[in-house]
Short mmCIF file of N, CA and C and ligand atoms in Angstrom, two decimals:
data_model
loop_
_atom_site.label_atom_id
_atom_site.label_comp_id
_atom_site.label_asym_id
_atom_site.label_seq_id
_atom_site.Cartn_x
_atom_site.Cartn_y
_atom_site.Cartn_z
N MET A 22 132.34 56.11 47.44
CA MET A 22 131.86 57.24 47.01
C MET A 22 132.36 57.32 45.19
N THR A 23 132.02 56.86 44.57
CA THR A 23 132.43 57.40 43.54
C THR A 23 131.10 58.08 42.56
N GLN A 24 130.10 57.42 42.44
CA GLN A 24 129.45 58.13 41.28
C GLN A 24 128.68 58.44 41.91
N LEU A 25 128.53 60.03 41.53
CA LEU A 25 127.51 61.16 42.29
C LEU A 25 126.39 61.64 41.63
N THR A 26 125.55 62.31 42.21
CA THR A 26 124.55 62.77 41.27
C THR A 26 124.63 63.84 41.34
N ILE A 27 124.48 64.52 39.80
CA ILE A 27 123.88 66.11 40.05
C ILE A 27 123.20 66.82 40.34
N LEU A 28 122.35 67.61 41.01
CA LEU A 28 121.28 67.73 40.99
C LEU A 28 121.09 68.84 40.15
N ARG A 29 119.76 69.34 39.61
CA ARG A 29 119.20 69.36 38.90
C ARG A 29 117.99 70.78 38.75
N TYR A 30 118.53 71.55 38.63
CA TYR A 30 118.01 72.95 38.86
C TYR A 30 116.35 72.41 37.89
N PRO A 31 115.33 73.24 38.55
CA PRO A 31 114.68 74.15 39.78
C PRO A 31 114.69 72.92 41.20
N ASP A 32 116.01 71.98 41.45
CA ASP A 32 115.46 71.14 42.88
C ASP A 32 116.08 71.92 44.17
N PRO A 33 115.07 72.04 44.70
CA PRO A 33 115.32 72.71 45.91
C PRO A 33 116.30 72.76 46.69
N ARG A 34 117.37 71.88 46.83
CA ARG A 34 117.98 71.36 47.85
C ARG A 34 119.25 72.28 46.79
N LEU A 35 119.47 72.38 46.14
CA LEU A 35 119.78 73.32 45.56
C LEU A 35 120.11 74.75 46.33
N HIS A 36 118.91 75.09 46.62
CA HIS A 36 119.15 76.55 47.69
C HIS A 36 119.42 76.37 49.65
N THR A 37 120.13 75.37 49.56
CA THR A 37 120.08 75.16 50.80
C THR A 37 121.83 75.58 50.87
N VAL A 38 121.82 76.03 51.92
CA VAL A 38 122.70 77.15 52.29
C VAL A 38 124.18 75.96 53.24
N ALA A 39 125.52 75.86 52.79
CA ALA A 39 126.47 74.70 53.14
C ALA A 39 127.13 74.98 54.74
N LYS A 40 127.78 74.10 54.91
CA LYS A 40 127.89 74.25 56.76
C LYS A 40 129.69 74.50 56.17
N PRO A 41 130.97 74.77 56.98
CA PRO A 41 132.14 74.85 57.13
C PRO A 41 132.58 73.19 56.83
N VAL A 42 133.28 72.69 56.48
CA VAL A 42 133.64 71.46 56.49
C VAL A 42 134.47 71.63 58.41
N ALA A 43 134.67 70.51 58.97
CA ALA A 43 134.70 70.50 60.12
C ALA A 43 136.24 70.05 60.16
N GLU A 44 136.67 69.28 59.05
CA GLU A 44 138.00 68.82 59.47
C GLU A 44 138.26 67.95 57.69
N VAL A 45 140.40 68.60 57.91
CA VAL A 45 139.89 67.23 55.89
C VAL A 45 141.00 66.81 56.69
N ASP A 46 140.04 65.43 56.64
CA ASP A 46 140.06 64.49 56.92
C ASP A 46 139.78 63.50 55.62
N ALA A 47 140.02 62.50 55.82
CA ALA A 47 140.01 60.59 54.31
C ALA A 47 138.85 61.15 53.90
N ARG A 48 137.40 61.15 54.50
CA ARG A 48 136.26 61.53 54.28
C ARG A 48 136.10 63.20 53.39
N VAL A 49 136.82 64.00 53.62
CA VAL A 49 136.87 64.64 52.51
C VAL A 49 137.40 64.79 51.33
N ARG A 50 138.70 64.18 51.51
CA ARG A 50 139.49 64.12 50.59
C ARG A 50 138.94 62.74 49.30
N SER A 51 138.19 61.95 50.11
CA SER A 51 137.29 61.06 49.43
C SER A 51 136.23 61.52 47.91
N LEU A 52 135.63 62.60 49.55
CA LEU A 52 134.80 63.30 48.67
C LEU A 52 135.04 64.18 47.45
N ALA A 53 136.32 65.49 47.39
CA ALA A 53 136.95 65.67 47.06
C ALA A 53 137.53 65.40 45.26
N ASP A 54 137.57 63.57 45.23
CA ASP A 54 138.20 62.85 44.68
C ASP A 54 136.59 62.73 43.79
N ALA A 55 135.99 62.01 44.63
CA ALA A 55 135.00 62.16 43.78
C ALA A 55 133.98 63.20 42.93
N MET A 56 133.99 64.08 43.57
CA MET A 56 133.43 65.27 43.14
C MET A 56 134.38 65.86 41.22
N LEU A 57 135.91 66.30 41.79
CA LEU A 57 136.41 66.44 40.73
C LEU A 57 136.70 64.97 39.71
N LYS A 58 136.08 63.52 39.80
CA LYS A 58 135.73 62.72 38.65
C LYS A 58 134.34 62.98 37.97
N THR A 59 133.83 63.62 39.25
CA THR A 59 132.25 63.97 38.37
C THR A 59 131.72 64.76 37.38
N MET A 60 132.91 66.00 37.87
CA MET A 60 133.20 67.12 36.74
C MET A 60 133.97 66.91 35.77
N TYR A 61 134.53 66.24 35.76
CA TYR A 61 135.26 66.10 34.62
C TYR A 61 134.73 64.79 33.35
N GLU A 62 134.35 63.90 34.26
CA GLU A 62 133.42 63.15 33.06
C GLU A 62 132.32 64.28 33.20
N ALA A 63 131.21 65.39 33.33
CA ALA A 63 130.65 65.75 32.70
C ALA A 63 131.28 66.88 32.15
N GLU A 64 132.52 67.06 31.94
CA GLU A 64 132.84 67.72 30.94
C GLU A 64 132.54 69.25 31.43
N GLY A 65 132.79 69.37 32.73
CA GLY A 65 132.46 71.00 33.25
C GLY A 65 133.73 71.34 34.24
N ILE A 66 134.09 72.49 34.15
CA ILE A 66 134.64 73.33 35.07
C ILE A 66 135.23 73.66 36.04
N GLY A 67 133.68 73.64 36.94
CA GLY A 67 133.36 73.81 38.49
C GLY A 67 132.25 72.58 39.13
N LEU A 68 132.37 72.24 39.67
CA LEU A 68 131.67 71.59 40.72
C LEU A 68 131.61 72.06 42.20
N ALA A 69 130.36 72.46 43.34
CA ALA A 69 130.34 72.62 44.38
C ALA A 69 129.73 71.50 45.22
N ALA A 70 129.75 71.18 46.32
CA ALA A 70 129.77 69.87 46.92
C ALA A 70 128.01 69.84 46.85
N THR A 71 127.05 71.26 47.20
CA THR A 71 125.89 71.61 46.86
C THR A 71 125.14 70.92 45.83
N GLN A 72 126.25 70.87 44.51
CA GLN A 72 125.59 70.62 43.07
C GLN A 72 125.51 68.92 43.82
N VAL A 73 125.95 68.55 44.69
CA VAL A 73 126.01 66.44 44.22
C VAL A 73 125.25 66.04 46.03
N ASN A 74 124.55 67.47 46.48
CA ASN A 74 123.81 66.69 47.46
C ASN A 74 124.59 67.11 49.11
N VAL A 75 125.59 67.54 49.14
CA VAL A 75 126.54 67.83 50.28
C VAL A 75 126.90 68.55 50.83
N HIS A 76 126.00 69.46 51.65
CA HIS A 76 125.79 70.74 52.53
C HIS A 76 127.23 70.97 53.01
N GLU A 77 128.30 70.95 52.50
CA GLU A 77 129.57 71.12 52.85
C GLU A 77 130.32 72.14 52.56
N ARG A 78 131.00 73.67 52.72
CA ARG A 78 132.21 74.40 52.27
C ARG A 78 133.08 73.79 51.40
N LEU A 79 132.62 73.18 49.95
CA LEU A 79 133.59 72.48 49.41
C LEU A 79 133.45 72.78 47.97
N VAL A 80 134.51 72.86 47.40
CA VAL A 80 134.45 73.33 45.73
C VAL A 80 135.83 72.76 45.01
N VAL A 81 135.47 71.94 43.72
CA VAL A 81 136.66 71.91 42.92
C VAL A 81 136.17 72.43 41.69
N ILE A 82 137.05 72.96 40.80
CA ILE A 82 137.64 73.66 40.11
C ILE A 82 138.87 73.47 38.76
N ASP A 83 138.79 73.37 37.76
CA ASP A 83 139.52 73.43 36.87
C ASP A 83 139.26 73.90 35.65
N VAL A 84 140.07 75.65 35.36
CA VAL A 84 140.03 75.71 34.12
C VAL A 84 141.43 75.19 33.03
N SER A 85 141.59 74.18 33.26
CA SER A 85 142.76 74.48 32.63
C SER A 85 142.33 73.55 30.75
N GLU A 86 143.04 74.24 29.86
CA GLU A 86 143.07 73.31 28.93
C GLU A 86 142.86 72.06 29.17
N GLY A 87 144.34 71.74 29.54
CA GLY A 87 144.53 69.83 29.53
C GLY A 87 143.92 69.38 30.37
N ARG A 88 143.09 69.86 31.17
CA ARG A 88 142.23 69.12 32.32
C ARG A 88 142.79 69.00 33.20
N ASP A 89 144.27 69.14 33.29
CA ASP A 89 145.13 68.48 34.53
C ASP A 89 145.39 69.36 35.68
N GLN A 90 144.85 70.18 36.22
CA GLN A 90 144.94 71.49 36.79
C GLN A 90 143.68 71.63 37.80
N PRO A 91 143.83 70.39 38.72
CA PRO A 91 142.77 70.28 39.73
C PRO A 91 142.67 70.98 41.17
N LEU A 92 141.42 72.14 40.98
CA LEU A 92 141.71 72.94 42.22
C LEU A 92 140.91 72.40 43.49
N VAL A 93 141.18 72.56 44.50
CA VAL A 93 139.90 72.19 45.76
C VAL A 93 139.92 72.76 46.32
N LEU A 94 139.23 73.72 47.13
CA LEU A 94 139.10 75.22 48.09
C LEU A 94 137.99 74.33 48.90
N ILE A 95 138.32 74.24 50.07
CA ILE A 95 138.00 73.85 51.42
C ILE A 95 137.69 75.09 51.99
N ASN A 96 136.55 75.09 52.77
CA ASN A 96 135.77 76.26 53.56
C ASN A 96 136.57 78.06 53.07
N PRO A 97 135.83 78.11 51.61
CA PRO A 97 137.09 79.23 50.71
C PRO A 97 135.48 80.34 51.55
N GLU A 98 137.04 81.52 51.43
CA GLU A 98 136.12 82.75 51.88
C GLU A 98 136.77 83.53 51.25
N ILE A 99 135.83 84.59 50.06
CA ILE A 99 136.39 85.82 49.37
C ILE A 99 137.18 86.74 49.98
N VAL A 100 138.05 87.01 50.11
CA VAL A 100 139.17 88.31 51.58
C VAL A 100 138.72 89.50 50.22
N TRP A 101 139.20 89.39 49.16
CA TRP A 101 139.12 91.01 48.49
C TRP A 101 138.62 90.56 46.79
N THR A 102 138.16 91.33 46.54
CA THR A 102 136.86 92.01 45.14
C THR A 102 137.37 92.89 44.45
N SER A 103 137.81 92.80 43.26
CA SER A 103 138.03 93.95 42.11
C SER A 103 136.47 94.80 42.01
N PRO A 104 136.93 96.52 42.49
CA PRO A 104 135.97 97.25 42.40
C PRO A 104 135.42 96.90 40.29
N GLU A 105 136.65 96.37 39.61
CA GLU A 105 135.94 96.53 38.26
C GLU A 105 135.40 95.54 38.10
N LYS A 106 133.76 95.48 36.78
CA LYS A 106 133.11 94.21 36.88
C LYS A 106 132.76 93.71 35.70
N GLN A 107 132.69 92.90 35.38
CA GLN A 107 132.72 92.52 33.89
C GLN A 107 131.57 91.20 33.61
N VAL A 108 131.12 91.37 32.70
CA VAL A 108 129.81 90.31 31.68
C VAL A 108 130.13 89.40 31.36
N ASN A 109 129.81 88.03 31.78
CA ASN A 109 130.46 87.23 31.33
C ASN A 109 129.78 85.59 31.12
N ASP A 110 129.57 85.04 29.69
CA ASP A 110 128.36 84.28 29.48
C ASP A 110 128.52 82.62 30.15
N GLU A 111 127.98 82.70 31.68
CA GLU A 111 128.01 81.31 32.16
C GLU A 111 127.14 80.15 32.28
N GLY A 112 127.53 79.12 32.61
CA GLY A 112 126.85 78.02 32.16
C GLY A 112 126.97 76.98 33.49
N CYS A 113 126.06 76.29 33.43
CA CYS A 113 126.26 74.62 35.50
C CYS A 113 125.87 73.78 34.76
N LEU A 114 126.08 72.96 35.48
CA LEU A 114 126.33 70.92 35.38
C LEU A 114 124.85 71.39 35.75
N SER A 115 124.56 72.20 36.69
CA SER A 115 122.89 72.33 37.49
C SER A 115 121.88 72.69 36.99
N VAL A 116 122.36 73.10 35.33
CA VAL A 116 121.07 73.74 34.40
C VAL A 116 121.70 73.26 32.67
N PRO A 117 121.65 72.49 32.47
CA PRO A 117 122.44 72.09 31.29
C PRO A 117 121.63 72.40 30.30
N GLY A 118 122.64 73.00 29.17
CA GLY A 118 121.75 73.38 27.95
C GLY A 118 121.53 75.33 28.13
N VAL A 119 121.94 75.37 29.53
CA VAL A 119 121.43 77.16 29.47
C VAL A 119 123.02 77.92 29.64
N TYR A 120 122.63 78.99 29.18
CA TYR A 120 124.30 79.85 29.00
C TYR A 120 123.38 81.04 28.88
N ASP A 121 124.32 81.92 30.10
CA ASP A 121 123.58 83.61 30.10
C ASP A 121 124.70 84.33 30.30
N GLY A 122 124.44 85.98 30.24
CA GLY A 122 125.31 86.54 31.03
C GLY A 122 125.45 86.97 32.45
N VAL A 123 126.80 86.71 33.13
CA VAL A 123 125.88 86.91 34.68
C VAL A 123 127.41 88.42 34.88
N GLU A 124 126.87 89.55 35.35
CA GLU A 124 128.02 90.23 35.71
C GLU A 124 128.84 89.98 37.68
N ARG A 125 130.05 89.88 37.37
CA ARG A 125 130.77 89.32 38.40
C ARG A 125 131.80 90.86 38.39
N ALA A 126 132.64 90.40 39.57
CA ALA A 126 133.83 91.33 39.71
C ALA A 126 134.83 90.53 39.14
N SER A 127 135.25 91.75 38.22
CA SER A 127 136.95 90.74 37.20
C SER A 127 137.82 89.64 38.04
N ALA A 128 138.62 90.07 39.02
CA ALA A 128 139.31 89.77 39.63
C ALA A 128 138.77 89.23 41.87
N VAL A 129 139.58 88.12 41.86
CA VAL A 129 139.14 87.82 43.46
C VAL A 129 140.45 87.32 43.89
N ARG A 130 140.20 87.88 45.14
CA ARG A 130 141.65 86.53 45.96
C ARG A 130 140.98 86.01 47.24
N VAL A 131 140.61 84.86 46.75
CA VAL A 131 139.82 83.95 47.98
C VAL A 131 140.94 82.91 48.75
N GLN A 132 140.57 82.83 49.78
CA GLN A 132 141.30 82.21 50.88
C GLN A 132 139.97 80.43 51.35
N ALA A 133 141.47 79.68 51.29
CA ALA A 133 141.11 78.70 51.54
C ALA A 133 141.96 77.44 52.00
N LEU A 134 141.33 75.90 52.70
CA LEU A 134 142.08 75.38 52.69
C LEU A 134 142.47 74.32 51.66
N ASP A 135 143.63 73.56 51.74
CA ASP A 135 143.50 73.13 50.65
C ASP A 135 143.89 71.09 51.64
N LEU A 136 144.13 70.18 50.72
CA LEU A 136 143.79 69.25 50.61
C LEU A 136 144.04 68.68 52.27
N LYS A 137 145.37 68.80 52.23
CA LYS A 137 146.54 69.23 53.39
C LYS A 137 145.75 69.46 54.39
N GLY A 138 145.08 70.05 54.72
CA GLY A 138 144.57 71.22 55.63
C GLY A 138 145.02 72.53 56.03
N GLU A 139 145.74 72.92 54.70
CA GLU A 139 146.65 74.51 54.73
C GLU A 139 145.84 75.37 54.14
N GLN A 140 145.93 76.40 54.81
CA GLN A 140 145.35 77.63 54.26
C GLN A 140 146.02 78.18 53.44
N GLN A 141 145.63 78.61 52.43
CA GLN A 141 145.99 78.79 50.68
C GLN A 141 145.36 80.18 50.48
N THR A 142 146.07 80.98 50.10
CA THR A 142 145.19 82.05 48.90
C THR A 142 145.50 82.24 47.71
N HIS A 143 144.80 82.29 47.42
CA HIS A 143 144.79 82.23 45.81
C HIS A 143 144.00 83.80 44.90
N SER A 144 144.83 84.77 43.83
CA SER A 144 143.99 85.13 43.18
C SER A 144 144.16 85.15 41.88
N ALA A 145 142.94 85.59 41.33
CA ALA A 145 142.25 84.95 40.17
C ALA A 145 142.03 86.48 39.88
N GLU A 146 141.65 85.91 38.47
CA GLU A 146 141.26 87.33 36.90
C GLU A 146 139.93 85.86 36.24
N GLY A 147 139.77 86.44 35.32
CA GLY A 147 139.02 86.25 33.62
C GLY A 147 138.29 84.64 34.00
N LEU A 148 138.36 83.97 33.63
CA LEU A 148 137.47 82.63 33.85
C LEU A 148 137.68 81.90 35.37
N LEU A 149 138.90 82.19 35.71
CA LEU A 149 139.10 81.12 37.31
C LEU A 149 138.32 82.23 38.16
N ALA A 150 138.46 83.36 37.93
CA ALA A 150 137.58 84.34 39.28
C ALA A 150 136.25 84.30 38.60
N VAL A 151 135.59 84.34 38.05
CA VAL A 151 134.03 83.62 37.10
C VAL A 151 133.44 82.87 37.85
N CYS A 152 134.30 81.48 38.04
CA CYS A 152 134.17 80.27 38.33
C CYS A 152 134.19 80.64 39.86
N ILE A 153 135.24 81.04 40.95
CA ILE A 153 135.47 80.81 41.91
C ILE A 153 134.21 81.46 42.68
N GLN A 154 133.95 82.53 41.49
CA GLN A 154 132.47 83.02 42.35
C GLN A 154 131.21 82.96 42.09
N HIS A 155 131.31 82.32 40.69
CA HIS A 155 130.45 80.70 40.64
C HIS A 155 130.04 80.05 41.70
N GLU A 156 130.81 79.05 41.81
CA GLU A 156 130.84 77.70 42.72
C GLU A 156 130.48 78.47 44.25
N MET A 157 131.53 79.72 44.33
CA MET A 157 130.74 79.30 45.72
C MET A 157 129.34 80.54 46.08
N ASP A 158 128.43 81.08 45.33
CA ASP A 158 127.69 81.38 44.73
C ASP A 158 126.60 79.78 45.53
N HIS A 159 127.15 78.88 44.89
CA HIS A 159 126.40 77.72 45.05
C HIS A 159 126.59 76.92 46.90
N LEU A 160 127.12 77.01 47.43
CA LEU A 160 127.68 77.15 48.70
C LEU A 160 126.60 77.94 49.37
N MET A 161 126.41 79.07 49.33
CA MET A 161 125.14 79.95 49.56
C MET A 161 123.36 79.90 49.22
N GLY A 162 123.65 78.66 48.33
CA GLY A 162 122.54 78.20 47.87
C GLY A 162 121.86 78.98 46.86
N LYS A 163 123.37 79.59 46.19
CA LYS A 163 122.28 80.29 45.09
C LYS A 163 122.85 79.84 43.31
N VAL A 164 121.96 79.76 42.74
CA VAL A 164 122.24 79.16 41.14
C VAL A 164 121.75 80.96 40.40
N PHE A 165 123.10 80.70 39.19
CA PHE A 165 123.30 82.02 38.20
C PHE A 165 122.42 82.33 37.69
N VAL A 166 121.24 80.82 37.54
CA VAL A 166 119.96 81.59 36.77
C VAL A 166 119.07 82.66 37.57
N GLU A 167 119.55 82.59 38.88
CA GLU A 167 118.67 83.91 40.06
C GLU A 167 119.37 85.63 39.48
N TYR A 168 120.16 85.19 38.57
CA TYR A 168 120.69 86.97 38.70
C TYR A 168 120.11 87.55 36.99
N LEU A 169 118.88 86.41 36.86
CA LEU A 169 118.45 86.49 35.06
C LEU A 169 117.08 87.25 35.40
N SER A 170 116.91 87.75 34.70
CA SER A 170 115.43 88.49 34.80
C SER A 170 113.86 87.41 35.42
N PRO A 171 113.20 87.32 36.35
CA PRO A 171 112.47 87.06 35.87
C PRO A 171 111.29 85.41 35.01
N LEU A 172 111.83 86.90 34.61
CA LEU A 172 110.73 86.32 32.86
C LEU A 172 111.49 85.30 32.29
N LYS A 173 112.74 85.34 32.25
CA LYS A 173 114.08 84.54 31.42
C LYS A 173 114.38 83.12 32.50
N ARG A 174 114.71 83.38 33.83
CA ARG A 174 114.33 82.55 34.48
C ARG A 174 113.34 81.22 34.58
N ASN A 175 112.27 81.80 34.46
CA ASN A 175 110.77 81.10 34.01
C ASN A 175 110.84 80.33 33.15
N ARG A 176 111.11 80.91 32.51
CA ARG A 176 111.46 79.93 31.03
C ARG A 176 112.25 78.73 31.37
N ILE A 177 113.39 79.05 31.76
CA ILE A 177 114.53 78.27 32.13
C ILE A 177 114.20 77.41 33.03
N LYS A 178 113.40 77.15 33.94
CA LYS A 178 112.30 76.23 35.21
C LYS A 178 111.98 75.36 33.80
N THR A 179 110.42 75.99 33.37
CA THR A 179 109.73 75.05 32.37
C THR A 179 110.43 74.46 31.18
N LYS A 180 111.48 75.03 31.10
CA LYS A 180 112.56 74.01 30.12
C LYS A 180 113.24 72.96 30.50
N MET A 181 114.15 73.34 32.09
CA MET A 181 114.80 71.81 33.02
C MET A 181 113.03 71.00 33.20
N ILE A 182 111.99 71.58 33.79
CA ILE A 182 111.43 70.49 33.96
C ILE A 182 110.41 69.28 32.93
N LYS A 183 110.74 70.09 31.65
CA LYS A 183 110.28 69.19 30.16
C LYS A 183 111.16 68.13 30.24
N GLN A 184 112.45 68.87 30.43
CA GLN A 184 113.53 67.83 30.15
C GLN A 184 113.87 66.83 30.81
N ARG A 185 112.84 66.88 32.13
CA ARG A 185 113.02 66.17 33.27
C ARG A 185 112.66 64.31 33.22
N LYS A 186 113.82 63.62 33.12
CA LYS A 186 113.65 62.17 32.93
C LYS A 186 113.68 61.51 34.48
C1 QAP B 205 130.24 77.04 36.34
O1 QAP B 205 130.09 75.69 34.99
C2 QAP B 205 130.95 78.29 35.31
O2 QAP B 205 125.46 73.80 29.77
C3 QAP B 205 130.93 75.68 36.17
O3 QAP B 205 125.28 71.27 28.65
C4 QAP B 205 130.68 78.01 33.68
O4 QAP B 205 131.12 73.85 34.47
C5 QAP B 205 131.81 79.20 35.25
C6 QAP B 205 128.47 72.36 31.32
C7 QAP B 205 130.90 79.12 33.11
C8 QAP B 205 131.97 79.97 34.24
C9 QAP B 205 131.36 80.44 33.50
C10 QAP B 205 127.21 73.04 31.01
C11 QAP B 205 128.76 71.16 30.78
C12 QAP B 205 129.52 72.62 32.18
C13 QAP B 205 126.39 72.82 30.57
C14 QAP B 205 130.23 74.48 34.32
C15 QAP B 205 126.17 71.34 29.80
C16 QAP B 205 127.52 70.60 29.83
C17 QAP B 205 129.29 74.15 33.32
CO1 CO B 206 126.83 76.65 38.77
#
């Protein structure tokens, strides 16, 4: 499982709700590995399993400058959200070439299993906090363009369909 294909908006499969990962085993580790590889090759900072048509609660993230700090979150749950919100420009590997502002919590705390199957808690702010919320939305079948106005979303849909190969 080396080459994974990233689904492109408006593919209806992007709206599938993911199920929890049953067990952190070799299959899950190799999927996480393939997702990281796919994310790095596409020059992304985050990728959810939903985007590669695997409907399980798994996301990979790397917001580091050196692209050398991979974060794998299995069965992630947000356990705290800051009351402060912030608007940030977001993009998505499933919606190439589109960037727009989305309001989200400025900071979050997320609990997730790591590749050893151990429960970890991560406190995040800044880009990492945005990325965690964006990727966890994917697991719920939500794409960031759904936060934009229907007018913008329809323009994006038309543009994506025109670009389709
Ligand atoms: C989610 O998105 C994210 O349009 C991850 O042509 C984005 O990795 C969270 C990408 C921004 C927080 C802020 C997008 C690559 C990558 C494109 C991505 C493109 C090439 C998006
Ligand atoms: Co995305």
